[in-house]
């Protein structure tokens, strides 16, 4: 493609899936003009990459079909919900590249309406106040193969129910003393229809409504009615809610809602070597197994961000895994492949040495500093070049040298010539050791005719090494990550904690980096040549740099695919 030709359209063609097909059919048949979807997180933890899939799906459908997607906090459980989570969720959705515009809602916005609708159900004989305890309700619910039994309080009069429900609201009863239940069918083959609980007494301060309420609607009562109030056309959720759909529809049918929404279910995202469960991730945070919700090993969106994964890579991964109706576990290598694909295109190349050993170039003048012009990103000419200083003393990677080279080791060894990338060819002429016999310094000579990394006589060393001028280098701590779990299917043995990888973080101190790396802002990921992708950690300070390794360069996805 010539530089003049127009760039291709930036948005890749979206693939269709069974939910997009339903939306398209609804539009074609005139049932809707544009979809209204919603992403409904409960603010009881940070979002993880499973939520990213749901975000990409809901916001993606709205965008593609000219509709809207609401961000709705499902804040019906004040005991577990916090403002910190609300803030992080909004930041994460925005960072992923989506915008809810004016459509920010909370289930708590509808508490008055939901209460009125609960009263409506009571008035129509469709709900009753039950004095059974949570345990008793569970015991009388029956099983998959046997029906439940009616509560002795099921046949209370409408007047008594209205009175008790009002007193529940007024705070007359303790937590758990009474609940409001729908009156449906204790013999229904669907356990969700066996007089499900609609309201609970919870004396707790709510982040938004404060102490206005001491009764709170259950997920089942709040969710569909919130969808109805917001005019949601396609209420998309994960498969575990499929068995709740009859209740969702029952409530919408029995209430004077302004709009009839429909629920559709898709398979949740699972990924190897990690766990996507807010409850478990919270445990890791609370028990100090990780540095926090945004620890770079966490599958949270904030963790992936801190790790240096670009939002585009996560979105592309969501597109790649698609939307299906059958549960599946995706190989984490696919996510890494999508991330590398973006970073290879977008990240600037730099030199950094993780485990440095000094090389002294004996025939290079002590007071001379040469400046090498080095391409920032061979994949992107617009990224330009930068000046990299070269001087007599350099750092190279300790394992790029072997005093007695193994048969297939082609890098530096005594008497051997290698290329220093974008600089000169050097030949190792000597080795300095400490009292214990450990190599502490290398001596070498350079060939001035090879400036830039090419020899006029066509000599081609078998290895090219990265390097940093010792006088100009900046030291850094580098954190190297491995999977959080030792096995692809953590917890199969019944104990997730037993499968935690004790070596999931390795801290390297004394790495030596090209000075320009001190200026990389948090949020930008660069490639350290030959080593991988790295990003400054939020802990990084100008005088104490800290980098995270995002990923190594090795893409294991191709191998996975070849195996079929
Ligand atoms: P977790 O099980 O991790 O606690 P959750 O389902 O309780 O998650 P919610 O805040 O209720 O978390 O989820 C918000 C939305 O994200 C829901 O519509 C839910 O279906 C969806 N979601 C949650 N986990 C996944 C996942 N692994 N894959 C796809 N969508 C998910
Ligand atoms: Mg949930």
Coordinates of C-alpha atoms in Angstrom, one line a residue, residues 6-476:
X6 CA -6.4 6.1 2.3
X7 CA -6.1 4.1 5.5
X8 CA -8.6 1.3 5.9
X9 CA -11.7 1.9 8.1
X10 CA -10.7 1.7 11.7
X11 CA -13.5 -0.5 12.9
X12 CA -13.1 -4.1 12.1
X13 CA -16.3 -5.7 10.8
X14 CA -18.1 -7.0 13.8
X15 CA -19.0 -10.7 13.7
X16 CA -22.5 -11.6 14.2
X17 CA -23.7 -14.0 16.9
X18 CA -27.1 -15.3 18.0
X19 CA -27.9 -12.3 20.1
X20 CA -27.0 -9.8 17.3
X21 CA -29.1 -12.0 15.0
X22 CA -32.1 -11.6 17.3
X23 CA -31.6 -7.8 17.5
X24 CA -31.3 -7.5 13.7
X25 CA -34.5 -9.6 13.3
X26 CA -36.4 -7.4 15.8
X27 CA -35.4 -4.4 13.9
X28 CA -36.2 -6.0 10.5
X29 CA -39.7 -7.0 11.8
X30 CA -40.4 -3.5 13.1
X31 CA -40.6 -4.7 16.7
X32 CA -38.0 -2.1 17.7
X33 CA -36.4 0.8 15.9
X34 CA -33.1 0.5 17.9
X35 CA -32.0 -1.6 20.8
X36 CA -31.6 -0.5 24.4
X37 CA -29.2 -2.7 26.3
X38 CA -27.6 -2.3 29.7
X39 CA -24.6 -3.4 31.6
X40 CA -25.7 -4.0 35.2
X41 CA -22.8 -4.6 37.6
X42 CA -23.3 -5.1 41.3
X43 CA -20.9 -2.7 42.9
X44 CA -19.5 -5.4 45.3
X45 CA -16.0 -5.7 43.7
X46 CA -13.9 -4.7 40.8
X47 CA -14.8 -5.7 37.2
X48 CA -12.9 -8.7 35.7
X49 CA -12.4 -9.7 32.1
X50 CA -15.6 -11.7 32.2
X51 CA -17.4 -8.4 32.7
X52 CA -15.4 -7.0 29.8
X53 CA -17.0 -9.6 27.6
X54 CA -20.4 -8.5 28.8
X55 CA -19.5 -4.8 28.4
X56 CA -18.2 -5.3 24.8
X57 CA -21.4 -7.2 24.0
X58 CA -23.9 -4.7 25.4
X59 CA -22.2 -1.5 24.4
X60 CA -21.1 -3.1 21.1
X61 CA -24.7 -4.0 20.1
X62 CA -25.9 -0.5 21.1
X63 CA -23.2 1.1 18.9
X64 CA -23.6 -1.2 15.9
X65 CA -27.4 -0.9 15.8
X66 CA -27.7 2.8 16.6
X67 CA -29.2 2.2 20.1
X68 CA -28.1 3.0 23.6
X69 CA -26.5 1.1 26.4
X70 CA -27.2 2.0 30.0
X71 CA -24.8 1.6 32.8
X72 CA -26.9 0.5 35.7
X73 CA -25.6 -0.3 39.1
X74 CA -27.5 -3.2 40.6
X75 CA -27.1 -1.7 44.1
X76 CA -29.7 -3.7 46.0
X77 CA -27.4 -5.2 48.7
X78 CA -25.9 -2.4 50.8
X79 CA -24.0 -4.8 53.0
X80 CA -21.5 -5.7 50.3
X81 CA -21.5 -2.6 48.2
X82 CA -19.1 0.4 48.3
X83 CA -18.4 3.7 46.6
X84 CA -14.9 2.5 45.8
X85 CA -16.4 -0.2 43.6
X86 CA -18.8 2.2 41.9
X87 CA -15.9 4.5 41.0
X88 CA -13.7 1.7 39.8
X89 CA -16.4 0.3 37.6
X90 CA -17.1 3.6 35.9
X91 CA -13.3 4.1 35.3
X92 CA -13.0 0.6 33.9
X93 CA -15.9 0.9 31.5
X94 CA -14.5 4.2 30.2
X95 CA -11.0 2.9 29.9
X96 CA -12.3 -0.1 27.8
X97 CA -13.5 2.6 25.4
X98 CA -17.3 2.7 26.1
X99 CA -19.5 5.6 27.0
X100 CA -22.9 5.5 28.6
X101 CA -23.6 9.2 27.9
X102 CA -26.4 10.4 30.1
X103 CA -27.6 6.9 30.8
X104 CA -26.2 6.2 34.2
X105 CA -28.8 4.6 36.4
X106 CA -29.0 2.7 39.7
X107 CA -31.5 0.1 40.8
X108 CA -31.8 2.3 43.9
X109 CA -33.2 5.1 41.6
X110 CA -36.3 2.8 41.5
X111 CA -36.7 1.9 45.1
X112 CA -40.0 3.9 45.4
X113 CA -41.4 2.4 42.2
X114 CA -40.4 -1.1 43.2
X115 CA -42.0 -0.7 46.6
X116 CA -45.2 0.5 44.9
X117 CA -45.1 -2.5 42.6
X118 CA -44.6 -4.8 45.6
X119 CA -47.7 -3.3 47.1
X120 CA -49.5 -3.9 43.8
X121 CA -48.6 -7.6 43.9
X122 CA -49.9 -7.8 47.5
X123 CA -53.2 -6.0 46.5
X124 CA -53.7 -8.5 43.7
X125 CA -53.0 -11.5 45.9
X126 CA -49.7 -12.2 44.2
X127 CA -47.4 -11.6 47.2
X128 CA -47.4 -12.3 50.9
X129 CA -45.4 -11.5 54.0
X130 CA -43.7 -14.7 55.3
X131 CA -42.5 -15.1 58.9
X132 CA -40.4 -18.2 58.1
X133 CA -36.7 -17.9 58.6
X134 CA -34.3 -18.1 55.7
X135 CA -33.4 -21.7 56.8
X136 CA -37.1 -22.7 57.0
X137 CA -37.7 -21.2 53.6
X138 CA -34.8 -23.2 52.2
X139 CA -36.0 -26.4 53.9
X140 CA -39.6 -26.1 52.6
X141 CA -38.6 -25.2 49.1
X142 CA -38.3 -28.9 48.0
X143 CA -35.8 -30.3 45.6
X144 CA -35.3 -30.7 41.8
X145 CA -37.4 -33.9 42.1
X146 CA -39.8 -33.1 44.9
X147 CA -42.2 -30.2 45.3
X148 CA -42.0 -27.6 48.0
X149 CA -44.6 -27.0 50.7
X150 CA -46.7 -23.9 51.2
X151 CA -45.7 -21.6 54.0
X152 CA -48.2 -21.5 56.8
X153 CA -48.3 -17.7 56.3
X154 CA -49.2 -18.0 52.6
X155 CA -52.9 -17.3 53.0
X156 CA -52.7 -14.1 55.0
X157 CA -55.3 -11.6 54.0
X158 CA -54.4 -8.7 51.7
X159 CA -55.0 -6.3 54.6
X160 CA -52.7 -8.2 56.9
X161 CA -50.0 -8.4 54.2
X162 CA -50.2 -4.7 53.5
X163 CA -50.0 -3.9 57.2
X164 CA -47.0 -6.1 57.8
X165 CA -45.2 -5.0 54.6
X166 CA -45.6 -1.3 55.7
X167 CA -44.2 -2.2 59.1
X168 CA -41.3 -4.0 57.5
X169 CA -40.5 -0.8 55.7
X170 CA -41.0 1.3 58.8
X171 CA -38.3 -0.7 60.5
X172 CA -40.4 -2.5 63.1
X173 CA -38.7 -5.9 62.6
X174 CA -35.2 -7.3 62.8
X175 CA -33.1 -8.5 59.9
X176 CA -34.5 -11.8 58.7
X177 CA -37.7 -11.6 60.8
X178 CA -39.9 -11.5 57.7
X179 CA -39.7 -11.4 53.9
X180 CA -42.0 -10.6 51.1
X181 CA -42.6 -13.5 48.8
X182 CA -44.3 -13.8 45.4
X183 CA -47.3 -16.2 45.6
X184 CA -46.7 -18.4 42.6
X185 CA -46.5 -22.2 42.8
X186 CA -44.6 -24.3 45.4
X187 CA -44.9 -27.3 43.1
X188 CA -43.4 -25.7 40.1
X189 CA -40.7 -27.8 38.4
X190 CA -38.7 -24.5 38.3
X191 CA -37.5 -23.8 41.9
X192 CA -37.3 -20.1 41.1
X193 CA -41.1 -20.0 40.8
X194 CA -41.6 -21.6 44.3
X195 CA -42.8 -18.4 46.0
X196 CA -39.5 -16.5 45.5
X197 CA -38.4 -13.9 48.0
X198 CA -38.9 -10.3 46.7
X199 CA -37.9 -8.2 49.7
X200 CA -35.7 -8.7 52.6
X201 CA -35.1 -6.7 55.8
X202 CA -31.6 -5.3 55.9
X203 CA -30.8 -2.6 58.4
X204 CA -27.8 -1.1 56.7
X205 CA -26.8 2.3 55.3
X206 CA -27.0 2.3 51.5
X207 CA -24.2 4.2 49.6
X208 CA -26.9 6.2 47.8
X209 CA -30.2 6.1 49.7
X210 CA -28.6 6.2 53.2
X211 CA -31.0 5.1 55.9
X212 CA -34.2 5.8 53.9
X213 CA -34.8 2.0 53.5
X214 CA -34.4 -1.0 55.7
X215 CA -36.0 -3.3 53.2
X216 CA -34.3 -4.1 49.9
X217 CA -35.5 -5.8 46.8
X218 CA -33.9 -9.0 45.6
X219 CA -32.1 -9.3 42.3
X220 CA -35.1 -11.0 40.8
X221 CA -37.5 -8.3 41.8
X222 CA -35.2 -5.4 40.9
X223 CA -33.7 -6.5 37.7
X224 CA -36.5 -7.0 35.3
X225 CA -38.5 -4.1 36.6
X226 CA -35.4 -1.8 36.2
X227 CA -35.2 -3.1 32.6
X228 CA -38.9 -2.3 32.1
X229 CA -38.5 1.2 33.6
X230 CA -35.5 2.0 31.3
X231 CA -37.1 0.6 28.2
X232 CA -34.5 -2.1 27.8
X233 CA -35.3 -4.2 24.8
X234 CA -32.6 -6.9 25.2
X235 CA -31.7 -7.7 28.7
X236 CA -28.5 -9.8 28.1
X237 CA -27.1 -11.9 30.9
X238 CA -25.2 -15.0 31.6
X239 CA -26.6 -18.6 31.4
X240 CA -27.1 -19.0 35.2
X241 CA -30.0 -16.6 34.9
X242 CA -31.8 -18.8 32.3
X243 CA -33.7 -20.6 35.0
X244 CA -34.7 -17.2 36.4
X245 CA -36.3 -16.1 33.1
X246 CA -39.8 -17.6 33.9
X247 CA -39.8 -15.4 37.1
X248 CA -38.5 -12.4 35.1
X249 CA -41.5 -12.9 32.7
X250 CA -44.0 -13.6 35.5
X251 CA -43.2 -10.4 37.3
X252 CA -43.3 -8.3 34.1
X253 CA -46.7 -9.9 33.4
X254 CA -48.2 -9.3 36.8
X255 CA -47.1 -5.7 37.1
X256 CA -48.3 -2.5 35.3
X257 CA -44.9 -1.9 33.8
X258 CA -44.5 0.7 31.1
X259 CA -42.6 -1.6 28.7
X260 CA -42.0 -5.3 28.3
X261 CA -38.3 -6.3 28.2
X262 CA -36.9 -9.7 27.3
X263 CA -34.0 -11.5 28.7
X264 CA -31.4 -13.4 26.6
X265 CA -28.6 -15.5 28.0
X266 CA -25.1 -16.3 26.8
X267 CA -22.3 -18.4 28.2
X268 CA -20.0 -16.7 30.7
X269 CA -16.4 -16.2 29.9
X270 CA -13.9 -18.6 31.5
X271 CA -10.2 -18.5 31.0
X272 CA -7.5 -20.9 31.8
X273 CA -5.1 -20.3 34.8
X274 CA -7.4 -17.9 36.5
X275 CA -10.7 -17.5 38.3
X276 CA -13.4 -15.1 37.3
X277 CA -15.4 -14.7 40.5
X278 CA -15.6 -11.4 42.4
X279 CA -16.1 -13.3 45.6
X280 CA -12.9 -15.3 45.2
X281 CA -10.9 -12.3 43.9
X282 CA -12.1 -10.3 47.0
X283 CA -10.7 -13.1 49.2
X284 CA -7.3 -12.8 47.5
X285 CA -7.3 -9.1 48.2
X286 CA -8.6 -9.4 51.8
X287 CA -6.2 -12.1 52.7
X288 CA -3.2 -10.4 51.2
X289 CA -2.4 -12.9 48.5
X290 CA -2.1 -10.0 46.0
X291 CA -1.2 -6.3 46.1
X292 CA -4.9 -5.3 45.7
X293 CA -7.7 -5.5 43.2
X294 CA -5.4 -4.0 40.6
X295 CA -2.5 -6.3 41.1
X296 CA -1.1 -7.1 37.7
X297 CA -1.7 -10.8 38.2
X298 CA -5.4 -10.3 38.8
X299 CA -7.9 -10.9 35.9
X300 CA -9.5 -7.6 36.8
X301 CA -9.7 -4.9 34.2
X302 CA -7.7 -2.6 36.5
X303 CA -5.1 -5.4 37.0
X304 CA -4.8 -6.0 33.3
X305 CA -4.5 -2.2 32.8
X306 CA -1.7 -2.0 35.5
X307 CA -0.1 -5.0 33.8
X308 CA 0.1 -3.0 30.5
X309 CA -2.6 -4.8 28.5
X310 CA -4.2 -2.3 26.1
X311 CA -7.9 -1.9 26.0
X312 CA -7.9 -2.7 22.3
X313 CA -6.4 -6.1 23.0
X314 CA -9.1 -6.9 25.5
X315 CA -11.8 -5.8 23.1
X316 CA -10.3 -7.8 20.3
X317 CA -10.2 -10.8 22.6
X318 CA -13.9 -10.4 23.3
X319 CA -14.7 -10.3 19.6
X320 CA -12.5 -13.3 19.0
X321 CA -14.1 -15.5 21.7
X322 CA -17.6 -14.5 20.4
X323 CA -20.9 -15.0 22.0
X324 CA -22.3 -18.5 22.4
X325 CA -24.9 -20.4 24.3
X326 CA -22.6 -23.2 25.5
X327 CA -20.1 -23.0 28.3
X328 CA -16.5 -23.1 27.3
X329 CA -13.1 -22.2 28.8
X330 CA -10.8 -20.1 26.6
X331 CA -7.0 -20.5 26.5
X332 CA -5.4 -17.5 28.2
X333 CA -2.9 -17.7 25.3
X334 CA -5.6 -16.3 23.0
X335 CA -5.9 -13.2 25.2
X336 CA -2.1 -12.8 25.2
X337 CA -2.0 -13.2 21.5
X338 CA -4.5 -10.4 21.0
X339 CA -2.6 -8.2 23.4
X340 CA 0.7 -8.9 21.6
X341 CA -0.9 -8.2 18.3
X342 CA -1.8 -4.7 19.4
X343 CA 1.4 -4.0 21.3
X344 CA 3.6 -5.2 18.4
X345 CA 1.9 -2.5 16.2
X346 CA 1.8 0.3 18.8
X347 CA 4.6 0.0 21.3
X348 CA 7.9 1.8 21.1
X349 CA 11.0 -0.2 21.3
X350 CA 13.6 0.5 24.0
X351 CA 16.7 -1.1 25.4
X352 CA 16.6 -2.5 28.9
X353 CA 18.9 -5.0 30.6
X354 CA 17.3 -7.1 33.4
X355 CA 20.3 -8.9 34.7
X356 CA 23.2 -6.7 33.8
X357 CA 26.9 -7.6 33.4
X358 CA 29.4 -4.9 32.4
X359 CA 31.3 -4.9 29.1
X360 CA 34.3 -2.6 28.8
X361 CA 35.2 -1.8 25.2
X362 CA 38.9 -1.4 25.5
X363 CA 39.6 0.3 22.2
X364 CA 36.7 2.8 22.7
X365 CA 37.9 6.2 24.0
X366 CA 37.0 6.8 27.6
X367 CA 35.7 10.3 27.1
X368 CA 33.7 9.7 23.9
X369 CA 29.9 9.4 23.7
X370 CA 28.5 8.4 20.3
X371 CA 24.8 8.9 19.5
X372 CA 23.0 6.1 17.7
X373 CA 19.8 6.9 15.8
X374 CA 17.5 4.1 16.6
X375 CA 14.1 3.4 15.1
X376 CA 11.3 3.6 17.7
X377 CA 9.0 1.1 16.1
X378 CA 9.8 -0.8 12.9
X379 CA 6.0 -1.5 12.5
X380 CA 5.2 2.2 12.6
X381 CA 7.4 4.7 10.7
X382 CA 5.5 7.6 12.2
X383 CA 7.0 6.7 15.6
X384 CA 10.3 8.1 14.4
X385 CA 13.7 7.6 15.8
X386 CA 15.5 8.4 19.0
X387 CA 19.1 9.1 20.0
X388 CA 20.7 6.4 22.1
X389 CA 24.1 7.1 23.7
X390 CA 26.9 4.6 23.3
X391 CA 30.1 4.7 25.3
X392 CA 33.0 2.6 26.5
X393 CA 31.2 0.8 29.3
X394 CA 28.0 -1.0 28.6
X395 CA 25.5 -3.2 30.3
X396 CA 24.5 -6.4 28.5
X397 CA 22.4 -9.3 29.7
X398 CA 24.3 -11.7 31.9
X399 CA 22.9 -14.7 30.1
X400 CA 24.0 -13.4 26.8
X401 CA 27.5 -14.5 27.8
X402 CA 28.9 -18.0 28.4
X403 CA 32.5 -18.4 29.3
X404 CA 32.4 -22.0 27.9
X405 CA 29.6 -21.8 25.4
X406 CA 27.3 -24.7 25.1
X407 CA 26.9 -26.3 21.6
X408 CA 24.0 -24.2 20.4
X409 CA 24.9 -21.0 22.3
X410 CA 25.8 -18.4 19.6
X411 CA 25.9 -15.3 21.8
X412 CA 28.9 -13.7 23.4
X413 CA 31.9 -15.9 24.5
X414 CA 35.6 -15.4 24.8
X415 CA 37.0 -14.7 21.3
X416 CA 33.6 -14.5 19.7
X417 CA 32.1 -11.6 17.8
X418 CA 28.5 -10.5 18.2
X419 CA 26.4 -7.5 17.0
X420 CA 25.3 -4.9 19.5
X421 CA 21.9 -3.8 18.1
X422 CA 22.0 -0.5 16.2
X423 CA 25.6 0.0 17.3
X424 CA 28.8 -2.0 16.6
X425 CA 30.2 -5.5 16.4
X426 CA 32.2 -6.4 19.5
X427 CA 34.5 -9.3 20.2
X428 CA 35.0 -10.6 23.7
X429 CA 38.7 -10.4 24.7
X430 CA 38.7 -11.2 28.4
X431 CA 36.8 -12.0 31.6
X432 CA 37.2 -10.5 35.1
X433 CA 36.2 -12.6 38.0
X434 CA 35.7 -12.0 41.7
X435 CA 37.3 -14.1 44.5
X436 CA 34.5 -16.7 44.2
X437 CA 35.1 -17.2 40.5
X438 CA 32.0 -15.4 39.4
X439 CA 32.3 -13.4 36.2
X440 CA 31.9 -9.7 37.1
X441 CA 33.0 -7.9 34.0
X442 CA 33.8 -8.6 30.4
X443 CA 36.4 -7.0 28.2
X444 CA 35.9 -6.5 24.5
X445 CA 37.0 -4.6 21.4
X446 CA 34.8 -3.0 18.9
X447 CA 35.1 -2.7 15.1
X448 CA 34.7 1.0 14.2
X449 CA 33.8 0.0 10.6
X450 CA 30.5 -1.6 11.8
X451 CA 28.7 1.5 13.0
X452 CA 25.0 1.1 13.0
X453 CA 25.3 -2.7 13.2
X454 CA 26.5 -3.6 9.7
X455 CA 29.8 -4.7 8.4
X456 CA 31.1 -3.4 5.0
X457 CA 32.8 -6.8 4.4
X458 CA 29.5 -8.7 4.8
X459 CA 30.4 -10.3 8.2
X460 CA 27.3 -11.5 9.9
X461 CA 27.6 -12.4 13.6
X462 CA 25.2 -15.1 14.6
X463 CA 23.8 -13.1 17.5
X464 CA 22.5 -9.6 18.1
X465 CA 22.4 -8.3 21.7
X466 CA 20.7 -5.4 23.3
X467 CA 22.8 -3.1 25.5
X468 CA 22.7 0.1 27.6
X469 CA 25.4 2.6 28.0
X470 CA 26.5 2.2 31.7
X471 CA 27.1 5.9 32.2
X472 CA 23.7 6.8 31.0
X473 CA 21.6 4.0 32.3
X474 CA 18.9 4.4 34.9
X475 CA 18.4 1.6 37.5
X476 CA 14.9 0.1 38.0

